[in-house]
């Protein structure tokens, strides 16, 4: 296998790594690597921080392991290699009346990355997390042995949401969900403040819901936003909205506070006061940001961080206080999202808990790093947790406390990988396998 030296980064581009990367095209080549010189597997590097980095070491990119191996169109079960992107999977199954059961906000994420982070989608409050829809997976462990991992086993619980620490996921078997057609019927409603935002998300009957939040609004308008409710439908697929690309790193003033405030106010008003219902292609609804290629360059050369935490339902006031702190700081970008999460989670280290999750993008500046530290402390006090797929800044002690079963998971990871060949920058930084 050829190993090429490369510099690569998390999606936020604030943390980087240099190391040797291999790109196997066959499961047999992946198995040979795991037998001879095991290294952490990484997907499309859509995690924002250092989850998929191994600075100074090696890593195995799975993106060429991208075959669909079997598709039972009657039962709606698909078997596919770990490097298949979720957007490609959606394109492959939707014409046959099926959808991937859980889709995060980007179609570039791979199946392996979706399992290793136990990702959630806009339907988490109803349908749970990605790992809850698996019939099983094939894991190639250090030493090269391929293991069939069934749900309801300790190895499954350590692998789903397990940050790639139990082995390289080679393929997964996923139960799909029925779709009424190839379009999304989306109702958009403006909400004027925090309480209305929570009430609208809570009262929504649609299977998919998400709130865009104006994280620059303060005072009586704190928490205002747009609530989207979506359901699949049949009908003519409208043309996708035009794709764009960010050609270069944007200068600092592009996201200066007055610019963001003005943009957010205009964005909020884009939806009529009476609301509206629109028909969208599936991918436009599930992956709205994918239409803008390299949008992470909007944050300039130094990149950005995303802070995402979840707090228990009854601690919503603590989340409101965190939003207030973000709004007061003037550091918010237009990208801020509020979602309802249900209790569903499939792994020991899975992120979701029943409650409210807030995600805010922050340009990588010293002030933003200090803000993220304050938000981390507030999330901990509220009994919440930070999402590792987004993190590059949190402290190990806080994260280990937020994931109380972490020691059990670390023991399972050590049993699977006794020589600690799969440790990544995130696992090192947070001391997750002490
Ligand atoms: C625009 C955007 C929107 C997003 N929205 C959401 C959202 O709504 N919900 C949500 O949950 N997440 C969301 N995310 C986060 C994203 O879904 C996760 O970070 C996901 O893990 C990315 O998949 P990936 O293939 O890029 O994995 P990577 O980022 O490359 O890797 C993530 C982790 O998985 C491990 N891994 C990857 N492949 C394998 C494998 N084959 N075997 C073993 N371990 C492996 C890596 O070691 C690493 O620990 C979003 C990200 C972006 C950029």
CSV table of C-alpha atoms and ligand atoms in Angstrom, one decimal:
chain,number,residue,atom,x,y,z
A,1,UNK,CA,0.0,0.0,0.0
A,2,UNK,CA,1.3,3.4,-0.9
A,3,UNK,CA,1.5,6.0,1.9
A,4,UNK,CA,1.6,9.6,0.9
A,5,UNK,CA,2.7,12.4,3.2
A,6,UNK,CA,-0.1,15.1,3.4
A,7,UNK,CA,-1.3,18.0,5.4
A,8,UNK,CA,-5.0,17.7,6.2
A,9,UNK,CA,-7.5,19.4,8.5
A,10,UNK,CA,-10.8,19.1,10.3
A,11,UNK,CA,-13.7,20.7,8.5
A,12,UNK,CA,-13.3,23.9,10.7
A,13,UNK,CA,-9.7,24.2,9.4
A,14,UNK,CA,-8.7,25.5,12.8
A,15,UNK,CA,-6.7,22.3,13.6
A,16,UNK,CA,-4.5,20.5,11.2
A,17,UNK,CA,-2.3,17.5,11.0
A,18,UNK,CA,0.6,16.2,8.9
A,19,UNK,CA,1.1,12.6,8.4
A,20,UNK,CA,1.1,9.6,6.0
A,21,UNK,CA,-2.2,8.7,4.4
A,22,UNK,CA,-3.2,5.5,2.6
A,23,UNK,CA,-6.3,5.2,0.4
A,24,UNK,CA,-7.2,1.5,0.0
A,25,UNK,CA,-9.6,0.6,-2.8
A,26,UNK,CA,-10.4,-2.9,-1.6
A,27,UNK,CA,-11.4,-4.4,1.7
A,28,UNK,CA,-8.5,-6.8,1.3
A,29,UNK,CA,-6.1,-3.8,1.2
A,30,UNK,CA,-7.7,-2.4,4.3
A,31,UNK,CA,-7.3,-5.7,6.1
A,32,UNK,CA,-3.7,-5.9,5.0
A,33,UNK,CA,-3.0,-2.5,6.6
A,34,UNK,CA,-4.8,-3.5,9.8
A,35,UNK,CA,-2.7,-6.7,9.9
A,36,UNK,CA,0.7,-5.1,9.2
A,37,UNK,CA,0.6,-1.6,10.5
A,38,UNK,CA,-2.8,-0.6,11.9
A,39,UNK,CA,-3.8,3.1,11.8
A,40,UNK,CA,-7.0,5.0,12.5
A,41,UNK,CA,-9.6,5.0,9.8
A,42,UNK,CA,-11.0,8.4,8.6
A,43,UNK,CA,-13.8,9.2,6.3
A,44,UNK,CA,-14.5,12.5,4.5
A,45,UNK,CA,-13.1,14.6,7.4
A,46,UNK,CA,-16.4,16.4,7.9
A,47,UNK,CA,-15.8,16.4,11.7
A,48,UNK,CA,-15.0,20.0,12.5
A,49,UNK,CA,-12.2,19.4,15.0
A,50,UNK,CA,-9.5,16.8,15.5
A,51,UNK,CA,-11.6,13.6,15.6
A,52,UNK,CA,-10.2,12.4,12.3
A,53,UNK,CA,-6.7,13.7,12.6
A,54,UNK,CA,-3.5,11.9,13.5
A,55,UNK,CA,-0.7,14.4,13.5
A,56,UNK,CA,2.8,12.9,13.0
A,57,UNK,CA,1.3,9.5,12.4
A,58,UNK,CA,-0.6,7.5,9.8
A,59,UNK,CA,-4.3,7.3,8.9
A,60,UNK,CA,-6.4,5.3,6.5
A,61,UNK,CA,-8.8,7.2,4.3
A,62,UNK,CA,-11.9,5.1,3.5
A,63,UNK,CA,-13.4,7.2,0.7
A,64,UNK,CA,-12.4,4.8,-2.0
A,65,UNK,CA,-14.2,1.9,-0.3
A,66,UNK,CA,-17.4,3.2,-1.8
A,67,UNK,CA,-19.3,0.2,-3.2
A,68,UNK,CA,-22.9,-0.7,-2.5
A,69,UNK,CA,-22.7,-4.4,-2.0
A,70,UNK,CA,-26.3,-5.4,-1.7
A,71,UNK,CA,-29.7,-3.7,-1.7
A,72,UNK,CA,-32.9,-5.6,-0.8
A,73,UNK,CA,-35.5,-3.3,-2.4
A,74,UNK,CA,-38.4,-5.1,-0.8
A,75,UNK,CA,-37.1,-5.2,2.7
A,76,UNK,CA,-35.3,-1.9,2.5
A,77,UNK,CA,-31.9,-3.2,3.8
A,78,UNK,CA,-28.7,-2.1,2.2
A,79,UNK,CA,-25.1,-3.4,2.7
A,80,UNK,CA,-22.4,-0.9,1.7
A,81,UNK,CA,-18.7,-0.2,2.2
A,82,UNK,CA,-17.8,2.3,4.9
A,83,UNK,CA,-16.6,5.0,2.4
A,84,UNK,CA,-20.0,5.4,0.7
A,85,UNK,CA,-21.1,9.0,1.2
A,86,UNK,CA,-24.6,9.5,2.7
A,87,UNK,CA,-25.6,11.8,-0.2
A,88,UNK,CA,-24.7,9.1,-2.7
A,89,UNK,CA,-26.6,6.6,-0.7
A,90,UNK,CA,-29.6,8.9,-0.7
A,91,UNK,CA,-29.4,9.3,-4.5
A,92,UNK,CA,-29.1,5.5,-4.9
A,93,UNK,CA,-32.1,4.5,-2.8
A,94,UNK,CA,-34.6,7.3,-3.1
A,95,UNK,CA,-35.8,6.4,-6.6
A,96,UNK,CA,-36.7,3.0,-5.1
A,97,UNK,CA,-38.9,4.5,-2.4
A,98,UNK,CA,-36.4,4.4,0.4
A,99,UNK,CA,-34.3,6.9,2.5
A,100,UNK,CA,-31.3,6.5,4.8
A,101,UNK,CA,-33.0,6.5,8.2
A,102,UNK,CA,-30.9,9.3,9.6
A,103,UNK,CA,-29.1,12.0,7.7
A,104,UNK,CA,-26.8,14.6,9.2
A,105,UNK,CA,-26.5,18.1,7.7
A,106,UNK,CA,-23.9,17.1,5.1
A,107,UNK,CA,-24.2,14.4,2.4
A,108,UNK,CA,-20.4,14.2,2.3
A,109,UNK,CA,-20.2,12.3,5.6
A,110,UNK,CA,-19.4,8.6,5.0
A,111,UNK,CA,-21.2,5.6,6.4
A,112,UNK,CA,-18.1,4.8,8.6
A,113,UNK,CA,-18.1,8.4,9.9
A,114,UNK,CA,-21.8,8.2,10.6
A,115,UNK,CA,-21.4,5.1,12.6
A,116,UNK,CA,-18.2,6.2,14.5
A,117,UNK,CA,-20.0,9.4,15.6
A,118,UNK,CA,-23.5,7.8,15.9
A,119,UNK,CA,-24.8,10.9,14.0
A,120,UNK,CA,-28.3,12.4,14.4
A,121,UNK,CA,-30.5,14.1,12.0
A,122,UNK,CA,-33.6,16.4,11.9
A,123,UNK,CA,-35.7,13.4,12.9
A,124,UNK,CA,-33.8,12.4,16.0
A,125,UNK,CA,-36.7,13.2,18.3
A,126,UNK,CA,-38.7,10.5,16.5
A,127,UNK,CA,-36.3,8.1,15.0
A,128,UNK,CA,-33.2,8.2,17.1
A,129,UNK,CA,-29.6,8.0,16.0
A,130,UNK,CA,-27.8,6.4,13.1
A,131,UNK,CA,-26.6,3.3,15.0
A,132,UNK,CA,-30.1,2.4,16.1
A,133,UNK,CA,-30.9,1.5,12.4
A,134,UNK,CA,-28.0,-0.9,11.9
A,135,UNK,CA,-28.4,-4.6,11.4
A,136,UNK,CA,-24.7,-5.1,11.9
A,137,UNK,CA,-21.3,-4.1,10.7
A,138,UNK,CA,-18.0,-5.6,9.7
A,139,UNK,CA,-15.0,-4.4,11.7
A,140,UNK,CA,-11.4,-5.0,10.8
A,141,UNK,CA,-9.5,-5.0,14.0
A,142,UNK,CA,-5.7,-4.4,14.6
A,143,UNK,CA,-4.2,-7.8,13.6
A,144,UNK,CA,-6.3,-7.8,10.4
A,145,UNK,CA,-9.2,-10.0,11.6
A,146,UNK,CA,-12.6,-9.1,10.3
A,147,UNK,CA,-15.3,-9.4,12.9
A,148,UNK,CA,-19.1,-9.4,12.3
A,149,UNK,CA,-20.5,-7.1,15.0
A,150,UNK,CA,-24.2,-7.5,15.9
A,151,UNK,CA,-26.3,-5.0,17.7
A,152,UNK,CA,-26.8,-5.6,21.4
A,153,UNK,CA,-23.2,-6.7,21.9
A,154,UNK,CA,-20.6,-4.8,23.9
A,155,UNK,CA,-18.4,-4.4,20.9
A,156,UNK,CA,-21.3,-2.8,18.9
A,157,UNK,CA,-21.9,-0.4,21.8
A,158,UNK,CA,-18.2,0.5,21.9
A,159,UNK,CA,-17.9,0.9,18.1
A,160,UNK,CA,-21.0,3.0,17.4
A,161,UNK,CA,-20.1,6.5,18.5
A,162,UNK,CA,-16.7,5.0,19.3
A,163,UNK,CA,-14.5,7.4,17.4
A,164,UNK,CA,-12.9,4.6,15.4
A,165,UNK,CA,-11.1,3.2,18.4
A,166,UNK,CA,-12.2,-0.4,18.1
A,167,UNK,CA,-11.1,-1.0,14.5
A,168,UNK,CA,-11.8,0.1,10.9
A,169,UNK,CA,-15.4,-0.3,10.0
A,170,UNK,CA,-15.3,-2.0,6.6
A,171,UNK,CA,-19.0,-2.3,5.8
A,172,UNK,CA,-22.4,-1.7,7.4
A,173,UNK,CA,-25.8,-3.2,7.0
A,174,UNK,CA,-28.4,-0.5,7.3
A,175,UNK,CA,-32.2,-0.6,7.5
A,176,UNK,CA,-33.7,2.1,5.4
A,177,UNK,CA,-36.9,4.0,5.9
A,178,UNK,CA,-39.8,4.5,3.5
A,179,UNK,CA,-40.2,7.7,1.6
A,180,UNK,CA,-43.5,8.9,0.0
A,181,UNK,CA,-41.5,10.2,-3.0
A,182,UNK,CA,-38.5,12.1,-4.0
A,183,UNK,CA,-39.3,15.6,-2.7
A,184,UNK,CA,-39.6,17.3,0.6
A,185,UNK,CA,-42.7,19.4,1.5
A,186,UNK,CA,-41.2,22.0,3.8
A,187,UNK,CA,-43.1,24.5,5.9
A,188,UNK,CA,-41.1,27.5,7.1
A,189,UNK,CA,-42.3,29.7,9.9
A,190,UNK,CA,-40.7,32.7,11.5
A,191,UNK,CA,-40.6,32.6,15.3
A,192,UNK,CA,-40.0,35.9,17.2
A,193,UNK,CA,-38.1,34.7,20.3
A,194,UNK,CA,-36.7,31.9,22.4
A,195,UNK,CA,-40.0,30.7,24.0
A,196,UNK,CA,-41.8,30.7,20.6
A,197,UNK,CA,-38.9,28.9,19.1
A,198,UNK,CA,-39.0,26.1,21.6
A,199,UNK,CA,-42.8,25.9,21.5
A,200,UNK,CA,-42.7,25.6,17.7
A,201,UNK,CA,-40.1,22.8,17.7
A,202,UNK,CA,-42.0,21.0,20.5
A,203,UNK,CA,-45.3,21.3,18.9
A,204,UNK,CA,-44.2,20.3,15.4
A,205,UNK,CA,-45.9,17.2,14.1
A,206,UNK,CA,-43.7,16.7,11.0
A,207,UNK,CA,-41.1,13.9,11.0
A,208,UNK,CA,-38.2,16.3,10.3
A,209,UNK,CA,-37.8,19.6,12.2
A,210,UNK,CA,-35.0,22.1,12.7
A,211,UNK,CA,-34.6,25.7,13.8
A,212,UNK,CA,-32.3,28.2,12.3
A,213,UNK,CA,-31.5,30.7,15.1
A,214,UNK,CA,-30.4,34.3,14.7
A,215,UNK,CA,-27.6,34.2,17.2
A,216,UNK,CA,-27.0,37.9,16.9
A,217,UNK,CA,-30.5,38.9,18.1
A,218,UNK,CA,-30.7,40.2,21.7
A,219,UNK,CA,-33.3,41.5,24.1
A,220,UNK,CA,-36.9,40.7,23.3
A,221,UNK,CA,-35.7,39.1,20.0
A,222,UNK,CA,-33.3,36.7,21.6
A,223,UNK,CA,-33.7,33.3,20.1
A,224,UNK,CA,-35.8,34.4,17.1
A,225,UNK,CA,-35.4,32.2,14.0
A,226,UNK,CA,-37.0,30.1,11.4
A,227,UNK,CA,-38.5,26.7,12.2
A,228,UNK,CA,-38.5,24.2,9.3
A,229,UNK,CA,-40.8,21.2,9.3
A,230,UNK,CA,-40.4,18.7,6.5
A,231,UNK,CA,-42.1,15.5,5.3
A,232,UNK,CA,-41.4,13.5,2.2
A,233,UNK,CA,-43.9,13.7,-0.6
A,234,UNK,CA,-44.5,12.7,-4.2
A,235,UNK,CA,-44.4,15.1,-7.1
A,236,UNK,CA,-42.2,16.6,-9.7
A,237,UNK,CA,-38.7,17.1,-8.4
A,238,UNK,CA,-37.9,20.8,-8.6
A,239,UNK,CA,-34.5,21.7,-10.0
A,240,UNK,CA,-31.9,21.9,-7.2
A,241,UNK,CA,-30.9,25.5,-6.3
A,242,UNK,CA,-27.8,26.5,-8.1
A,243,UNK,CA,-24.5,25.3,-6.6
A,244,UNK,CA,-21.8,27.8,-5.7
A,245,UNK,CA,-18.3,27.6,-4.6
A,246,UNK,CA,-16.2,29.8,-2.2
A,247,UNK,CA,-13.1,30.3,-4.4
A,248,UNK,CA,-10.7,31.7,-1.7
A,249,UNK,CA,-10.3,32.3,2.0
A,250,UNK,CA,-12.6,35.2,2.9
A,251,UNK,CA,-11.1,38.2,4.6
A,252,UNK,CA,-11.9,38.9,8.3
A,253,UNK,CA,-14.4,41.7,7.6
A,254,UNK,CA,-16.6,39.2,5.7
A,255,UNK,CA,-18.0,38.0,9.0
A,256,UNK,CA,-17.7,41.3,11.0
A,257,UNK,CA,-20.5,41.7,13.6
A,258,UNK,CA,-22.5,44.4,11.6
A,259,UNK,CA,-22.3,42.2,8.5
A,260,UNK,CA,-23.6,39.1,10.3
A,261,UNK,CA,-26.3,41.1,12.1
A,262,UNK,CA,-27.5,42.6,8.7
A,263,UNK,CA,-27.3,39.2,7.0
A,264,UNK,CA,-29.3,37.5,9.8
A,265,UNK,CA,-32.0,40.1,9.9
A,266,UNK,CA,-32.5,39.8,6.1
A,267,UNK,CA,-32.4,36.0,6.3
A,268,UNK,CA,-35.1,36.0,9.0
A,269,UNK,CA,-37.3,38.3,6.9
A,270,UNK,CA,-36.9,36.1,3.8
A,271,UNK,CA,-39.8,34.0,5.1
A,272,UNK,CA,-43.1,35.9,5.0
A,273,UNK,CA,-44.6,36.7,8.4
A,274,UNK,CA,-47.5,34.3,7.6
A,275,UNK,CA,-45.0,31.4,6.8
A,276,UNK,CA,-44.8,29.4,3.6
A,277,UNK,CA,-44.7,25.9,2.2
A,278,UNK,CA,-42.2,25.0,-0.4
A,279,UNK,CA,-41.3,21.8,-2.3
A,280,UNK,CA,-37.6,21.0,-2.3
A,281,UNK,CA,-35.4,18.2,-3.7
A,282,UNK,CA,-34.4,15.8,-0.9
A,283,UNK,CA,-30.8,16.8,-0.9
A,284,UNK,CA,-31.6,20.5,-0.7
A,285,UNK,CA,-33.5,19.9,2.5
A,286,UNK,CA,-31.2,17.5,4.2
A,287,UNK,CA,-27.8,19.0,3.1
A,288,UNK,CA,-28.5,22.8,2.5
A,289,UNK,CA,-24.9,23.8,3.0
A,290,UNK,CA,-23.5,21.3,0.5
A,291,UNK,CA,-24.7,23.5,-2.3
A,292,UNK,CA,-21.9,25.9,-1.4
A,293,UNK,CA,-18.6,24.1,-2.2
A,294,UNK,CA,-15.8,24.8,0.3
A,295,UNK,CA,-18.0,27.1,2.4
A,296,UNK,CA,-15.6,26.5,5.3
A,297,UNK,CA,-13.3,29.0,3.5
A,298,UNK,CA,-15.8,31.8,4.4
A,299,UNK,CA,-14.2,31.9,7.8
A,300,UNK,CA,-10.8,32.9,6.5
A,301,UNK,CA,-7.4,31.3,6.8
A,302,UNK,CA,-7.6,30.7,10.5
A,303,UNK,CA,-10.7,28.7,10.2
A,304,UNK,CA,-13.6,28.3,12.7
A,305,UNK,CA,-15.0,26.2,15.5
A,306,UNK,CA,-18.4,24.9,16.0
A,307,UNK,CA,-19.7,24.7,19.5
A,308,UNK,CA,-22.5,22.1,19.9
A,309,UNK,CA,-23.9,20.9,23.1
A,310,UNK,CA,-27.1,19.3,24.3
A,311,UNK,CA,-28.8,20.0,27.6
A,312,UNK,CA,-31.6,18.0,29.3
A,313,UNK,CA,-35.1,19.2,28.4
A,314,UNK,CA,-35.7,20.8,31.8
A,315,UNK,CA,-32.4,22.8,31.5
A,316,UNK,CA,-33.6,24.8,28.5
A,317,UNK,CA,-33.1,28.0,30.5
A,318,UNK,CA,-29.4,27.3,30.8
A,319,UNK,CA,-29.2,27.0,27.0
A,320,UNK,CA,-31.0,30.3,26.7
A,321,UNK,CA,-28.4,31.8,28.9
A,322,UNK,CA,-25.7,30.4,26.7
A,323,UNK,CA,-27.3,31.8,23.6
A,324,UNK,CA,-27.5,35.2,25.4
A,325,UNK,CA,-23.8,35.0,26.0
A,326,UNK,CA,-23.1,34.2,22.4
A,327,UNK,CA,-25.4,37.1,21.2
A,328,UNK,CA,-23.8,39.5,23.6
A,329,UNK,CA,-20.3,38.6,22.5
A,330,UNK,CA,-20.9,39.7,18.9
A,331,UNK,CA,-18.9,36.6,17.8
A,332,UNK,CA,-21.7,34.6,16.2
A,333,UNK,CA,-21.8,33.7,12.5
A,334,UNK,CA,-25.0,33.2,10.5
A,335,UNK,CA,-24.8,29.4,11.2
A,336,UNK,CA,-26.6,28.6,14.3
A,337,UNK,CA,-29.1,25.8,14.8
A,338,UNK,CA,-31.5,24.7,17.5
A,339,UNK,CA,-32.9,21.1,17.5
A,340,UNK,CA,-35.0,18.9,19.7
A,341,UNK,CA,-33.3,15.6,20.5
A,342,UNK,CA,-35.0,12.4,21.7
A,343,UNK,CA,-33.4,9.9,24.0
A,344,UNK,CA,-32.1,7.6,21.2
A,345,UNK,CA,-28.5,6.6,21.2
A,346,UNK,CA,-26.8,3.4,20.2
A,347,UNK,CA,-23.3,3.6,21.6
A,348,UNK,CA,-21.6,4.1,25.0
A,349,UNK,CA,-20.0,7.3,23.7
A,350,UNK,CA,-23.0,8.6,21.6
A,351,UNK,CA,-23.8,12.2,21.9
A,352,UNK,CA,-27.6,12.4,22.0
A,353,UNK,CA,-29.7,12.7,25.2
A,354,UNK,CA,-33.3,13.8,25.4
A,355,UNK,CA,-33.2,17.6,25.4
A,356,UNK,CA,-32.2,20.6,23.3
A,357,UNK,CA,-29.1,21.0,21.2
A,358,UNK,CA,-27.6,24.3,20.1
A,359,UNK,CA,-24.9,24.5,17.5
A,360,UNK,CA,-23.1,27.8,16.8
A,361,UNK,CA,-20.2,28.5,14.4
A,362,UNK,CA,-17.5,30.9,15.6
A,363,UNK,CA,-14.6,32.3,13.7
A,364,UNK,CA,-11.3,31.1,15.2
A,365,UNK,CA,-10.2,34.0,17.3
A,366,UNK,CA,-8.8,34.2,20.8
A,367,UNK,CA,-12.1,35.7,22.0
A,368,UNK,CA,-14.1,32.9,20.4
A,369,UNK,CA,-11.9,30.3,22.1
A,370,UNK,CA,-12.5,32.0,25.5
A,371,UNK,CA,-16.3,32.1,24.7
A,372,UNK,CA,-16.2,28.4,23.9
A,373,UNK,CA,-14.6,27.8,27.3
A,374,UNK,CA,-17.4,29.6,29.1
A,375,UNK,CA,-20.0,27.7,27.0
A,376,UNK,CA,-18.3,24.4,27.9
A,377,UNK,CA,-18.5,25.2,31.6
A,378,UNK,CA,-22.2,26.2,31.3
A,379,UNK,CA,-23.0,23.0,29.4
A,380,UNK,CA,-21.3,21.0,32.1
A,381,UNK,CA,-23.2,22.8,34.9
A,382,UNK,CA,-26.5,22.2,33.1
A,383,UNK,CA,-25.8,18.4,33.0
A,384,UNK,CA,-25.3,18.5,29.2
A,385,UNK,CA,-22.6,17.3,26.9
A,386,UNK,CA,-20.5,18.6,24.0
A,387,UNK,CA,-20.6,16.8,20.6
A,388,UNK,CA,-17.2,15.3,19.8
A,389,UNK,CA,-17.9,15.5,16.0
A,390,UNK,CA,-17.7,19.3,16.3
A,391,UNK,CA,-15.1,19.8,19.1
A,392,UNK,CA,-11.5,20.9,19.0
A,393,UNK,CA,-11.3,22.9,22.2
A,394,UNK,CA,-12.9,21.2,25.2
A,395,UNK,CA,-10.9,19.9,28.1
A,396,UNK,CA,-10.5,16.2,28.8
A,397,UNK,CA,-11.8,16.4,32.4
A,398,UNK,CA,-15.0,18.0,31.3
A,399,UNK,CA,-15.6,15.6,28.4
A,400,UNK,CA,-14.9,12.6,30.5
A,401,UNK,CA,-17.4,13.8,33.1
A,402,UNK,CA,-20.0,14.5,30.4
A,403,UNK,CA,-19.7,11.0,29.1
A,404,UNK,CA,-20.0,9.0,32.3
A,405,UNK,CA,-19.6,5.5,30.8
A,406,UNK,CA,-16.4,6.7,29.2
A,407,UNK,CA,-14.2,4.3,31.3
A,408,UNK,CA,-16.2,1.3,30.2
A,409,UNK,CA,-15.8,2.4,26.6
A,410,UNK,CA,-12.0,3.0,27.0
A,411,UNK,CA,-11.6,-0.6,28.4
A,412,UNK,CA,-13.4,-2.0,25.3
A,413,UNK,CA,-11.3,0.1,23.0
A,414,UNK,CA,-8.1,-1.1,24.8
A,415,UNK,CA,-9.3,-4.7,24.5
A,416,UNK,CA,-9.8,-4.3,20.7
A,417,UNK,CA,-6.6,-2.2,20.2
A,418,UNK,CA,-4.2,-3.2,23.0
A,419,UNK,CA,-1.2,-1.4,21.4
A,420,UNK,CA,-3.2,1.8,20.9
A,421,UNK,CA,-2.5,2.0,17.2
A,422,UNK,CA,-5.9,3.7,16.5
A,423,UNK,CA,-5.5,6.7,18.8
A,424,UNK,CA,-6.3,10.0,17.1
A,425,UNK,CA,-5.4,13.6,18.0
A,426,UNK,CA,-8.8,14.0,19.7
A,427,UNK,CA,-8.5,10.9,21.8
A,428,UNK,CA,-5.0,12.0,22.9
A,429,UNK,CA,-6.1,15.6,23.6
A,430,UNK,CA,-9.0,14.6,25.7
A,431,UNK,CA,-7.2,11.7,27.4
A,432,UNK,CA,-10.0,9.3,26.4
A,433,UNK,CA,-7.9,6.2,26.5
A,434,UNK,CA,-5.8,7.0,29.6
B,1,LIG,C1,-22.1,20.9,7.2
B,1,LIG,C2,-22.1,19.8,8.3
B,1,LIG,C3,-23.3,19.5,8.9
B,1,LIG,C4,-23.3,18.5,9.9
B,1,LIG,N1,-24.5,18.1,10.5
B,1,LIG,C5,-24.5,17.2,11.4
B,1,LIG,C6,-25.8,16.8,11.9
B,1,LIG,O1,-26.8,17.3,11.6
B,1,LIG,N2,-25.8,15.7,12.8
B,1,LIG,C7,-24.6,15.1,13.2
B,1,LIG,O2,-24.7,14.1,14.0
B,1,LIG,N3,-23.4,15.4,12.6
B,1,LIG,C8,-23.4,16.4,11.8
B,1,LIG,N4,-22.2,16.8,11.2
B,1,LIG,C9,-21.0,16.1,11.6
B,1,LIG,C10,-20.7,14.8,10.7
B,1,LIG,O3,-21.9,14.1,10.4
B,1,LIG,C11,-19.8,13.9,11.5
B,1,LIG,O4,-18.6,14.5,11.9
B,1,LIG,C12,-19.4,12.6,10.7
B,1,LIG,O5,-18.7,11.7,11.5
B,1,LIG,C13,-18.6,13.0,9.5
B,1,LIG,O6,-18.3,11.8,8.7
B,1,LIG,P1,-16.9,11.6,8.0
B,1,LIG,O7,-17.1,10.5,7.1
B,1,LIG,O8,-16.5,12.9,7.4
B,1,LIG,O9,-16.0,11.2,9.2
B,1,LIG,P2,-14.6,11.8,9.7
B,1,LIG,O10,-14.9,13.2,10.1
B,1,LIG,O11,-13.6,11.6,8.7
B,1,LIG,O12,-14.4,10.9,11.0
B,1,LIG,C14,-15.2,11.0,12.1
B,1,LIG,C15,-14.8,9.9,13.1
B,1,LIG,O13,-15.1,8.6,12.6
B,1,LIG,C16,-14.0,7.8,12.5
B,1,LIG,N5,-14.2,7.0,11.3
B,1,LIG,C17,-14.5,7.4,10.1
B,1,LIG,N6,-14.6,6.4,9.2
B,1,LIG,C18,-14.3,5.3,9.9
B,1,LIG,C19,-14.3,3.9,9.6
B,1,LIG,N7,-14.5,3.4,8.4
B,1,LIG,N8,-14.0,3.0,10.6
B,1,LIG,C20,-13.8,3.5,11.9
B,1,LIG,N9,-13.8,4.8,12.2
B,1,LIG,C21,-14.1,5.7,11.3
B,1,LIG,C22,-12.8,8.7,12.5
B,1,LIG,O14,-11.7,8.0,13.1
B,1,LIG,C23,-13.3,9.8,13.4
B,1,LIG,O15,-13.2,9.5,14.8
B,1,LIG,C24,-22.1,17.8,10.2
B,1,LIG,C25,-20.9,18.1,9.6
B,1,LIG,C26,-20.9,19.1,8.6
B,1,LIG,C27,-19.6,19.5,7.9
